[in-house]
Structures are given as C-alpha cells and as structure tokens.
Amino acid sequence: MDKIVKRYYQLKQQQKETEQELKELRDQIITFCGEKETSEFAAGPYRVKLISQSRKEYDDVKLYEALPDLELWRMLSKSDPGKIAGLVKLGVIKEERIQDSYALKQVTLLQVEKK
C-alpha cells in the first residue's frame, strides 16, 4: 500500500504542475491574440481559436430575495447556474424576476485543434 500511496502522491503533484503549466501557456496564447487583435490563428499544424462567453455569477442573498418562494429555493439550495438556467428554460422562474441577482462575467475559452 505504501507504493500505491506514494505513486498517488507523485501523480497528484505532477497534475498540479501540469495544470500550472497549462494555465501559463493559456495566458501566453491569450496575450498573443490580444496583441495581434485576433481570435483565431494557425501555428504549424494547429489551429487556435478563442471563444468569448458570458457567464452569470449569482449573489445568493440577492437571488434569495428575488425568489422568496421557499419551494423554489429548496430546489436550488444554493445558486447553481446550471439549475437556475434549467428552471428559467422550463418557465418555472422568469428571467426578469432574477435579473438583479447576478453579474455577467466574460470568460475566454481557448480551443486548440490539430489540422
């Protein structure tokens, strides 16, 4: 069991290092695109594309105030953007009712594909 735990620890450390390197490379690619004022380019056999998305970040207090119905709040239990979007899509919650309970956050997704 010692070998298994040791290997697990090593892999978790490697994972952390890999994730940090990925973050740094992602930041460099996004900076490059910003400098070149482009959202798409080719690099050798790879195609790079930046995709901009808006995500809603809910404020639990404001959301609770917008949804005083305890049954609705129990369905959510906490602000889960996926659940909230599903309830809005189903018509259980009207978008207008919760429009002041979130802030929009711009997120840039990086997509690298091999040609």
PDB file of C-alpha atoms in Angstrom:
ATOM      1  CA  MET A   1       0.000   0.000   0.000  1.00  0.00           C
ATOM      2  CA  ASP A   2       2.946   2.328   0.612  1.00  0.00           C
ATOM      3  CA  LYS A   3       3.882   2.178  -3.077  1.00  0.00           C
ATOM      4  CA  ILE A   4       0.310   2.936  -4.150  1.00  0.00           C
ATOM      5  CA  VAL A   5       0.033   5.936  -1.821  1.00  0.00           C
ATOM      6  CA  LYS A   6       3.470   7.184  -2.897  1.00  0.00           C
ATOM      7  CA  ARG A   7       2.544   6.879  -6.592  1.00  0.00           C
ATOM      8  CA  TYR A   8      -0.789   8.609  -5.984  1.00  0.00           C
ATOM      9  CA  TYR A   9       1.008  11.493  -4.272  1.00  0.00           C
ATOM     10  CA  GLN A  10       3.522  11.755  -7.123  1.00  0.00           C
ATOM     11  CA  LEU A  11       0.774  11.830  -9.741  1.00  0.00           C
ATOM     12  CA  LYS A  12      -1.174  14.495  -7.823  1.00  0.00           C
ATOM     13  CA  GLN A  13       1.976  16.648  -7.679  1.00  0.00           C
ATOM     14  CA  GLN A  14       2.541  16.083 -11.398  1.00  0.00           C
ATOM     15  CA  GLN A  15      -1.087  17.018 -12.065  1.00  0.00           C
ATOM     16  CA  LYS A  16      -0.656  20.299 -10.149  1.00  0.00           C
ATOM     17  CA  GLU A  17       2.494  21.111 -12.101  1.00  0.00           C
ATOM     18  CA  THR A  18       0.806  20.262 -15.415  1.00  0.00           C
ATOM     19  CA  GLU A  19      -2.242  22.390 -14.588  1.00  0.00           C
ATOM     20  CA  GLN A  20       0.016  25.324 -13.655  1.00  0.00           C
ATOM     21  CA  GLU A  21       1.963  24.997 -16.908  1.00  0.00           C
ATOM     22  CA  LEU A  22      -1.295  24.775 -18.899  1.00  0.00           C
ATOM     23  CA  LYS A  23      -2.524  27.957 -17.198  1.00  0.00           C
ATOM     24  CA  GLU A  24       0.710  29.775 -18.055  1.00  0.00           C
ATOM     25  CA  LEU A  25       0.625  28.619 -21.694  1.00  0.00           C
ATOM     26  CA  ARG A  26      -3.061  29.550 -21.980  1.00  0.00           C
ATOM     27  CA  ASP A  27      -2.305  33.034 -20.634  1.00  0.00           C
ATOM     28  CA  GLN A  28       0.540  33.452 -23.142  1.00  0.00           C
ATOM     29  CA  ILE A  29      -1.683  32.409 -26.057  1.00  0.00           C
ATOM     30  CA  ILE A  30      -4.465  34.771 -24.956  1.00  0.00           C
ATOM     31  CA  THR A  31      -1.950  37.614 -24.556  1.00  0.00           C
ATOM     32  CA  PHE A  32      -0.574  36.896 -28.045  1.00  0.00           C
ATOM     33  CA  CYS A  33      -4.079  37.023 -29.510  1.00  0.00           C
ATOM     34  CA  GLY A  34      -4.760  40.289 -27.709  1.00  0.00           C
ATOM     35  CA  GLU A  35      -1.588  41.847 -29.066  1.00  0.00           C
ATOM     36  CA  LYS A  36      -2.364  40.663 -32.600  1.00  0.00           C
ATOM     37  CA  GLU A  37      -6.046  41.631 -32.179  1.00  0.00           C
ATOM     38  CA  THR A  38      -7.183  38.240 -33.429  1.00  0.00           C
ATOM     39  CA  SER A  39      -9.245  35.414 -32.045  1.00  0.00           C
ATOM     40  CA  GLU A  40      -8.050  32.756 -34.459  1.00  0.00           C
ATOM     41  CA  PHE A  41      -4.725  31.766 -35.983  1.00  0.00           C
ATOM     42  CA  ALA A  42      -2.708  28.810 -37.209  1.00  0.00           C
ATOM     43  CA  ALA A  43       0.532  27.669 -35.584  1.00  0.00           C
ATOM     44  CA  GLY A  44       2.168  24.920 -37.599  1.00  0.00           C
ATOM     45  CA  PRO A  45      -0.262  22.001 -37.739  1.00  0.00           C
ATOM     46  CA  TYR A  46      -2.501  23.532 -35.051  1.00  0.00           C
ATOM     47  CA  ARG A  47      -5.476  25.870 -35.247  1.00  0.00           C
ATOM     48  CA  VAL A  48      -6.088  28.139 -32.264  1.00  0.00           C
ATOM     49  CA  LYS A  49      -9.421  29.765 -31.578  1.00  0.00           C
ATOM     50  CA  LEU A  50     -10.568  31.977 -28.713  1.00  0.00           C
ATOM     51  CA  ILE A  51     -14.242  31.866 -27.867  1.00  0.00           C
ATOM     52  CA  SER A  52     -15.745  34.572 -25.674  1.00  0.00           C
ATOM     53  CA  GLN A  53     -18.657  33.641 -23.412  1.00  0.00           C
ATOM     54  CA  SER A  54     -20.711  35.417 -20.787  1.00  0.00           C
ATOM     55  CA  ARG A  55     -21.359  33.567 -17.552  1.00  0.00           C
ATOM     56  CA  LYS A  56     -23.727  34.547 -14.801  1.00  0.00           C
ATOM     57  CA  GLU A  57     -22.351  34.672 -11.277  1.00  0.00           C
ATOM     58  CA  TYR A  58     -25.220  34.728  -8.816  1.00  0.00           C
ATOM     59  CA  ASP A  59     -25.302  36.522  -5.485  1.00  0.00           C
ATOM     60  CA  ASP A  60     -27.039  34.119  -3.077  1.00  0.00           C
ATOM     61  CA  VAL A  61     -28.567  36.908  -0.976  1.00  0.00           C
ATOM     62  CA  LYS A  62     -29.989  38.770  -3.978  1.00  0.00           C
ATOM     63  CA  LEU A  63     -31.217  35.524  -5.508  1.00  0.00           C
ATOM     64  CA  TYR A  64     -32.973  34.543  -2.283  1.00  0.00           C
ATOM     65  CA  GLU A  65     -34.629  37.980  -2.188  1.00  0.00           C
ATOM     66  CA  ALA A  66     -35.730  37.533  -5.812  1.00  0.00           C
ATOM     67  CA  LEU A  67     -37.092  34.039  -5.057  1.00  0.00           C
ATOM     68  CA  PRO A  68     -38.861  34.303  -1.706  1.00  0.00           C
ATOM     69  CA  ASP A  69     -40.852  31.145  -2.523  1.00  0.00           C
ATOM     70  CA  LEU A  70     -39.287  28.507  -0.255  1.00  0.00           C
ATOM     71  CA  GLU A  71     -40.190  25.686  -2.661  1.00  0.00           C
ATOM     72  CA  LEU A  72     -38.124  27.300  -5.415  1.00  0.00           C
ATOM     73  CA  TRP A  73     -35.268  27.965  -3.020  1.00  0.00           C
ATOM     74  CA  ARG A  74     -35.295  24.324  -1.868  1.00  0.00           C
ATOM     75  CA  MET A  75     -34.981  23.242  -5.489  1.00  0.00           C
ATOM     76  CA  LEU A  76     -31.820  25.326  -5.762  1.00  0.00           C
ATOM     77  CA  SER A  77     -30.439  25.134  -2.201  1.00  0.00           C
ATOM     78  CA  LYS A  78     -27.631  27.373  -3.425  1.00  0.00           C
ATOM     79  CA  SER A  79     -27.075  29.303  -6.595  1.00  0.00           C
ATOM     80  CA  ASP A  80     -26.150  26.731  -9.209  1.00  0.00           C
ATOM     81  CA  PRO A  81     -26.065  28.447 -12.624  1.00  0.00           C
ATOM     82  CA  GLY A  82     -26.979  25.202 -14.422  1.00  0.00           C
ATOM     83  CA  LYS A  83     -30.027  24.551 -12.251  1.00  0.00           C
ATOM     84  CA  ILE A  84     -31.151  28.168 -12.462  1.00  0.00           C
ATOM     85  CA  ALA A  85     -30.803  28.181 -16.257  1.00  0.00           C
ATOM     86  CA  GLY A  86     -32.856  24.979 -16.393  1.00  0.00           C
ATOM     87  CA  LEU A  87     -35.639  26.467 -14.251  1.00  0.00           C
ATOM     88  CA  VAL A  88     -35.679  29.609 -16.420  1.00  0.00           C
ATOM     89  CA  LYS A  89     -35.799  27.488 -19.581  1.00  0.00           C
ATOM     90  CA  LEU A  90     -38.703  25.456 -18.168  1.00  0.00           C
ATOM     91  CA  GLY A  91     -40.561  28.646 -17.275  1.00  0.00           C
ATOM     92  CA  VAL A  92     -40.564  27.914 -13.528  1.00  0.00           C
ATOM     93  CA  ILE A  93     -38.632  31.154 -12.946  1.00  0.00           C
ATOM     94  CA  LYS A  94     -38.999  34.268 -15.077  1.00  0.00           C
ATOM     95  CA  GLU A  95     -35.670  35.849 -16.103  1.00  0.00           C
ATOM     96  CA  GLU A  96     -36.985  39.312 -15.165  1.00  0.00           C
ATOM     97  CA  ARG A  97     -37.538  38.142 -11.582  1.00  0.00           C
ATOM     98  CA  ILE A  98     -33.855  37.324 -11.045  1.00  0.00           C
ATOM     99  CA  GLN A  99     -32.150  39.809 -13.372  1.00  0.00           C
ATOM    100  CA  ASP A 100     -30.632  41.821 -10.485  1.00  0.00           C
ATOM    101  CA  SER A 101     -29.312  38.757  -8.672  1.00  0.00           C
ATOM    102  CA  TYR A 102     -26.275  38.078 -10.878  1.00  0.00           C
ATOM    103  CA  ALA A 103     -23.327  39.735 -12.560  1.00  0.00           C
ATOM    104  CA  LEU A 104     -22.168  38.793 -16.048  1.00  0.00           C
ATOM    105  CA  LYS A 105     -18.580  37.635 -16.269  1.00  0.00           C
ATOM    106  CA  GLN A 106     -16.753  37.452 -19.592  1.00  0.00           C
ATOM    107  CA  VAL A 107     -14.829  34.211 -19.974  1.00  0.00           C
ATOM    108  CA  THR A 108     -12.435  33.394 -22.779  1.00  0.00           C
ATOM    109  CA  LEU A 109     -12.256  29.759 -23.794  1.00  0.00           C
ATOM    110  CA  LEU A 110      -9.176  28.517 -25.603  1.00  0.00           C
ATOM    111  CA  GLN A 111      -9.569  25.821 -28.239  1.00  0.00           C
ATOM    112  CA  VAL A 112      -6.536  24.212 -29.902  1.00  0.00           C
ATOM    113  CA  GLU A 113      -7.102  21.597 -32.595  1.00  0.00           C
ATOM    114  CA  LYS A 114      -4.795  19.720 -34.853  1.00  0.00           C
ATOM    115  CA  LYS A 115      -5.492  20.395 -38.538  1.00  0.00           C
TER     116      LYS A 115
END
